Amino acid sequence: MGMTQVKGIPLVKFKNEEIIDSLQSGCIYMNKLDLFRKMEQAEDDDKVGDNIDGLLHLHEAIIHLPELGESQEVHNQGIKTKYSDDYCYCFFSLQPGVSKFEFSDVQKTKMEEMGDWALIITDFDKFLGRLKEKAEAQGFELYHGFARYFDPNNDSGNVLFSLLGEEGLKNVSFLKRNKYSYQQEYRFVLHKDGAIEDKVILQIGDISDISVKIKSKKVLEGYIKKADSINLFYMNFESSSTPDPDPKPDNPDPVEGK
C-alpha cells in the first residue's frame, strides 16, 4: 500500500462523492453556526447538528447584569456572542502532539456514515492561503483552529479563561461537547460584523494539485504518521483513481456540506 505525503496539518473531509468533487473543484460552502444548532433542535440530527455549536455553554453559573442591577442564575444554557453566527467549514484532523494515529472503531463507523468518499488536503499552507485570499476579497475575516471538546456537566476554568478578550472570544467557535470528540475537527471560520447571509460560498479554484480523492474506507483502514521533518506527515493509502483528464471549471455549482 502506497504512502501519500501531507505538508502541514493533515485535513480530511468525509462526504458523498458529489460534495467531495465540489470541494476538490474549489467550492467551499460555509454555513452559519446557527444552522447546526437548528439541525439538532429541529431534525434531531446530532451527527452534524449540535444545539450549542458556537455558544458559550454554562452548566451552573450566576451572571451579573449591571444594566439591570441584578444577578441571574444559569443552568445548562448556551450564551450567544458576536461570533456565535459566524460561518464554518470543518475537516477531520490529527490532534496536536500526536506522532502516529489510527482510527478507532467508533471513528471508522461514524466517519463512513458521513460519506463513502474522502478528500485529503496535502498542503495546509497553500489551502489556507487560497481560502484567506478569497475570504478577504469578500470582506470577511478568516480565523481557524482545532475544536476544543468539553464536558457539559462541568464548567471548565481553562475554557472560560480562553475566551477572555476580543480575540479570545472567537474561541467560542471552536467549542464542542465531548460527545463529538471522535470528529477531531479543524475549523475554518469567517466573521464579518453585520453579516446577514445564510451561507457564504468561497470559490478558491481547483485544488486537485493539493488534494487526493479516495474512498473513505481506505483512509479509515490506514494510519497517519509524522515524519522526521517538521510539519510533514505520511498517510498509508493510495489514490483510488487517476487524475481526471478533463479540467474542472473554476466556478462550479456549489454543493452544500459542513
Short mmCIF file of C-alpha atoms in Angstrom, two decimals:
data_model
loop_
_atom_site.label_atom_id
_atom_site.label_comp_id
_atom_site.label_asym_id
_atom_site.label_seq_id
_atom_site.Cartn_x
_atom_site.Cartn_y
_atom_site.Cartn_z
CA MET A 1 0.00 0.00 0.00
CA GLY A 2 1.42 3.39 -1.02
CA MET A 3 2.13 6.47 1.05
CA THR A 4 0.80 9.98 0.47
CA GLN A 5 2.81 12.93 1.75
CA VAL A 6 1.00 15.70 3.61
CA LYS A 7 2.62 19.07 4.32
CA GLY A 8 1.39 20.81 7.46
CA ILE A 9 -1.71 19.92 9.46
CA PRO A 10 -3.45 16.86 7.93
CA LEU A 11 -7.05 17.65 6.87
CA VAL A 12 -9.60 15.04 5.73
CA LYS A 13 -13.18 15.61 4.58
CA PHE A 14 -15.65 12.68 4.62
CA LYS A 15 -18.76 13.19 2.47
CA ASN A 16 -20.62 11.77 -0.52
CA GLU A 17 -18.91 11.90 -3.89
CA GLU A 18 -20.88 14.90 -5.14
CA ILE A 19 -19.75 17.06 -2.22
CA ILE A 20 -16.17 15.78 -2.42
CA ASP A 21 -15.99 16.59 -6.15
CA SER A 22 -17.41 20.05 -5.48
CA LEU A 23 -14.82 20.64 -2.75
CA GLN A 24 -11.94 19.48 -4.94
CA SER A 25 -13.10 21.81 -7.71
CA GLY A 26 -12.67 24.66 -5.24
CA CYS A 27 -16.14 25.31 -3.86
CA ILE A 28 -16.08 25.96 -0.10
CA TYR A 29 -19.69 26.07 1.12
CA MET A 30 -19.77 27.59 4.59
CA ASN A 31 -22.94 27.58 6.68
CA LYS A 32 -23.77 29.70 9.71
CA LEU A 33 -23.10 28.01 13.04
CA ASP A 34 -26.76 28.73 13.77
CA LEU A 35 -27.73 26.17 11.11
CA PHE A 36 -26.02 23.37 13.03
CA ARG A 37 -27.78 24.37 16.24
CA LYS A 38 -31.11 24.17 14.43
CA MET A 39 -30.27 20.77 12.90
CA GLU A 40 -30.17 19.09 16.29
CA GLN A 41 -33.10 21.09 17.68
CA ALA A 42 -35.46 20.65 14.72
CA GLU A 43 -34.23 17.49 12.99
CA ASP A 44 -32.78 15.52 15.92
CA ASP A 45 -29.54 15.29 13.92
CA ASP A 46 -26.68 15.10 16.40
CA LYS A 47 -24.09 13.81 13.93
CA VAL A 48 -23.67 17.11 12.10
CA GLY A 49 -26.06 19.18 14.22
CA ASP A 50 -25.13 20.49 17.68
CA ASN A 51 -27.63 22.64 19.57
CA ILE A 52 -24.96 24.67 21.38
CA ASP A 53 -22.48 24.99 18.49
CA GLY A 54 -20.90 28.43 18.65
CA LEU A 55 -22.42 29.25 22.04
CA LEU A 56 -20.69 29.74 25.38
CA HIS A 57 -22.05 26.83 27.41
CA LEU A 58 -22.53 27.31 31.15
CA HIS A 59 -23.55 24.35 33.31
CA GLU A 60 -24.09 26.20 36.58
CA ALA A 61 -23.36 29.91 36.91
CA ILE A 62 -24.54 33.25 38.23
CA ILE A 63 -24.35 36.12 35.75
CA HIS A 64 -24.35 39.70 36.98
CA LEU A 65 -26.35 42.13 34.80
CA PRO A 66 -25.04 45.61 35.68
CA GLU A 67 -27.54 47.44 33.48
CA LEU A 68 -30.36 45.86 35.50
CA GLY A 69 -28.56 45.87 38.81
CA GLU A 70 -29.31 42.21 39.37
CA SER A 71 -27.88 38.71 39.01
CA GLN A 72 -29.35 35.73 37.20
CA GLU A 73 -28.77 32.01 37.70
CA VAL A 74 -27.90 30.00 34.60
CA HIS A 75 -28.37 26.23 34.35
CA ASN A 76 -27.10 24.24 31.35
CA GLN A 77 -27.51 27.13 28.95
CA GLY A 78 -25.77 28.45 25.85
CA ILE A 79 -24.90 32.16 25.70
CA LYS A 80 -24.63 33.93 22.34
CA THR A 81 -21.67 36.15 21.46
CA LYS A 82 -20.90 38.29 18.40
CA TYR A 83 -19.15 35.22 16.91
CA SER A 84 -21.98 32.72 17.50
CA ASP A 85 -23.37 33.06 13.97
CA ASP A 86 -20.10 33.01 12.07
CA TYR A 87 -19.64 30.78 9.01
CA CYS A 88 -17.84 27.47 9.41
CA TYR A 89 -16.20 24.72 7.35
CA CYS A 90 -14.84 21.61 9.11
CA PHE A 91 -12.34 18.84 8.44
CA PHE A 92 -11.20 15.80 10.38
CA SER A 93 -7.65 16.38 11.57
CA LEU A 94 -4.80 14.96 13.59
CA GLN A 95 -4.68 16.47 17.05
CA PRO A 96 -1.52 18.41 18.08
CA GLY A 97 1.32 16.39 19.55
CA VAL A 98 0.28 13.05 18.00
CA SER A 99 3.07 11.33 16.03
CA LYS A 100 1.09 8.30 14.85
CA PHE A 101 -2.66 7.91 14.57
CA GLU A 102 -5.05 5.08 13.72
CA PHE A 103 -8.83 5.47 13.56
CA SER A 104 -10.81 3.89 16.38
CA ASP A 105 -13.68 1.52 15.69
CA VAL A 106 -16.14 4.27 16.65
CA GLN A 107 -14.48 6.69 14.23
CA LYS A 108 -14.47 4.14 11.42
CA THR A 109 -18.22 3.65 11.80
CA LYS A 110 -19.21 7.27 12.26
CA MET A 111 -16.91 8.73 9.60
CA GLU A 112 -18.09 6.30 6.96
CA GLU A 113 -21.67 7.24 7.86
CA MET A 114 -20.78 10.82 6.88
CA GLY A 115 -19.89 9.72 3.37
CA ASP A 116 -18.16 6.99 1.40
CA TRP A 117 -15.63 9.33 -0.21
CA ALA A 118 -12.87 11.44 1.33
CA LEU A 119 -10.68 14.33 0.27
CA ILE A 120 -7.26 14.80 1.84
CA ILE A 121 -5.64 18.23 1.72
CA THR A 122 -1.95 17.61 1.06
CA ASP A 123 -0.60 21.15 1.60
CA PHE A 124 -2.17 23.01 4.52
CA ASP A 125 -0.43 26.36 3.94
CA LYS A 126 -1.41 26.57 0.27
CA PHE A 127 -5.01 25.66 1.08
CA LEU A 128 -5.14 28.26 3.86
CA GLY A 129 -3.64 30.91 1.59
CA ARG A 130 -6.27 30.38 -1.09
CA LEU A 131 -9.08 30.46 1.46
CA LYS A 132 -7.77 33.63 3.07
CA GLU A 133 -7.39 35.44 -0.25
CA LYS A 134 -10.99 34.77 -1.30
CA ALA A 135 -12.41 35.43 2.18
CA GLU A 136 -10.74 38.83 2.42
CA ALA A 137 -11.85 39.69 -1.12
CA GLN A 138 -15.44 39.22 0.09
CA GLY A 139 -14.87 41.35 3.17
CA PHE A 140 -14.57 38.53 5.71
CA GLU A 141 -12.00 37.86 8.41
CA LEU A 142 -10.81 34.24 8.39
CA TYR A 143 -9.77 32.55 11.62
CA HIS A 144 -9.10 28.86 12.17
CA GLY A 145 -8.06 26.22 14.67
CA PHE A 146 -8.69 22.88 16.34
CA ALA A 147 -12.01 22.20 18.02
CA ARG A 148 -11.83 22.05 21.82
CA TYR A 149 -14.03 19.41 23.42
CA PHE A 150 -15.50 19.96 26.87
CA ASP A 151 -17.64 18.15 29.44
CA PRO A 152 -21.05 19.91 29.51
CA ASN A 153 -21.60 18.71 33.08
CA ASN A 154 -18.74 20.81 34.35
CA ASP A 155 -17.71 24.43 33.89
CA SER A 156 -14.03 24.48 32.97
CA GLY A 157 -11.95 27.42 34.16
CA ASN A 158 -9.49 26.78 31.30
CA VAL A 159 -12.27 27.05 28.72
CA LEU A 160 -13.63 30.27 30.22
CA PHE A 161 -10.13 31.75 30.51
CA SER A 162 -9.50 31.04 26.79
CA LEU A 163 -12.44 33.30 25.90
CA LEU A 164 -11.13 36.43 27.61
CA GLY A 165 -10.63 39.49 25.44
CA GLU A 166 -11.85 40.26 21.93
CA GLU A 167 -9.54 37.75 20.23
CA GLY A 168 -10.21 35.10 22.87
CA LEU A 169 -13.94 35.39 22.36
CA LYS A 170 -13.51 33.92 18.87
CA ASN A 171 -12.61 30.62 20.53
CA VAL A 172 -16.31 30.07 21.20
CA SER A 173 -16.49 28.92 17.57
CA PHE A 174 -14.19 26.00 18.39
CA LEU A 175 -16.01 24.71 21.49
CA LYS A 176 -17.80 21.37 21.14
CA ARG A 177 -19.29 18.96 23.67
CA ASN A 178 -17.11 15.91 24.27
CA LYS A 179 -19.74 13.61 22.67
CA TYR A 180 -18.34 14.92 19.36
CA SER A 181 -14.67 14.35 20.18
CA TYR A 182 -14.45 11.44 17.71
CA GLN A 183 -14.77 14.04 14.91
CA GLN A 184 -11.38 15.64 15.77
CA GLU A 185 -12.37 18.78 13.92
CA TYR A 186 -10.22 21.51 12.46
CA ARG A 187 -12.38 24.53 11.68
CA PHE A 188 -12.11 27.42 9.24
CA VAL A 189 -14.43 30.24 10.31
CA LEU A 190 -15.46 33.52 8.65
CA HIS A 191 -16.56 36.64 10.51
CA LYS A 192 -17.92 39.98 9.33
CA ASP A 193 -19.79 42.41 11.56
CA GLY A 194 -23.39 42.72 10.41
CA ALA A 195 -23.28 39.76 8.01
CA ILE A 196 -26.80 38.55 7.17
CA GLU A 197 -26.16 35.81 4.61
CA ASP A 198 -27.39 32.31 5.48
CA LYS A 199 -24.25 30.89 3.89
CA VAL A 200 -21.01 32.01 2.29
CA ILE A 201 -19.51 30.33 -0.76
CA LEU A 202 -15.81 30.77 -1.46
CA GLN A 203 -14.69 29.80 -4.96
CA ILE A 204 -10.95 29.25 -4.49
CA GLY A 205 -10.26 27.48 -7.78
CA ASP A 206 -9.46 23.85 -8.46
CA ILE A 207 -7.39 22.25 -5.67
CA SER A 208 -6.51 18.97 -7.36
CA ASP A 209 -2.85 19.99 -7.05
CA ILE A 210 -3.06 19.96 -3.25
CA SER A 211 -5.59 17.20 -2.58
CA VAL A 212 -6.24 13.50 -3.01
CA LYS A 213 -9.68 11.95 -3.55
CA ILE A 214 -10.04 8.47 -2.11
CA LYS A 215 -12.64 6.05 -0.78
CA SER A 216 -13.36 6.67 2.90
CA LYS A 217 -12.80 3.02 3.78
CA LYS A 218 -9.20 3.18 2.54
CA VAL A 219 -8.46 6.19 4.73
CA LEU A 220 -10.14 4.67 7.78
CA GLU A 221 -8.20 1.41 7.50
CA GLY A 222 -4.88 3.21 7.18
CA TYR A 223 -2.86 5.37 9.55
CA ILE A 224 -1.20 8.79 9.73
CA LYS A 225 2.41 9.06 10.81
CA LYS A 226 4.57 12.11 11.43
CA ALA A 227 7.84 12.18 9.51
CA ASP A 228 11.17 13.22 10.97
CA SER A 229 10.86 16.55 9.18
CA ILE A 230 8.86 19.29 10.92
CA ASN A 231 5.25 19.58 9.71
CA LEU A 232 5.46 16.61 7.36
CA PHE A 233 3.16 13.58 7.62
CA TYR A 234 2.59 10.38 5.69
CA MET A 235 -0.73 8.57 5.18
CA ASN A 236 -0.57 4.92 4.08
CA PHE A 237 -3.12 4.77 1.31
CA GLU A 238 -3.21 5.08 -2.47
CA SER A 239 -5.38 7.39 -4.54
CA SER A 240 -8.44 5.47 -5.72
CA SER A 241 -8.42 6.96 -9.19
CA THR A 242 -6.15 8.52 -11.75
CA PRO A 243 -6.35 12.29 -12.29
CA ASP A 244 -9.31 13.50 -14.30
CA PRO A 245 -8.07 14.38 -17.81
CA ASP A 246 -10.83 16.96 -18.16
CA PRO A 247 -10.14 20.11 -16.12
CA LYS A 248 -12.84 21.16 -13.67
CA PRO A 249 -14.39 24.63 -14.02
CA ASP A 250 -13.03 27.45 -11.85
CA ASN A 251 -16.53 28.33 -10.60
CA PRO A 252 -18.52 25.09 -10.18
CA ASP A 253 -22.09 24.90 -8.95
CA PRO A 254 -21.96 24.90 -5.12
CA VAL A 255 -22.85 21.76 -3.20
CA GLU A 256 -23.76 22.17 0.45
CA GLY A 257 -21.67 20.46 3.10
CA LYS A 258 -20.35 21.25 6.56
#
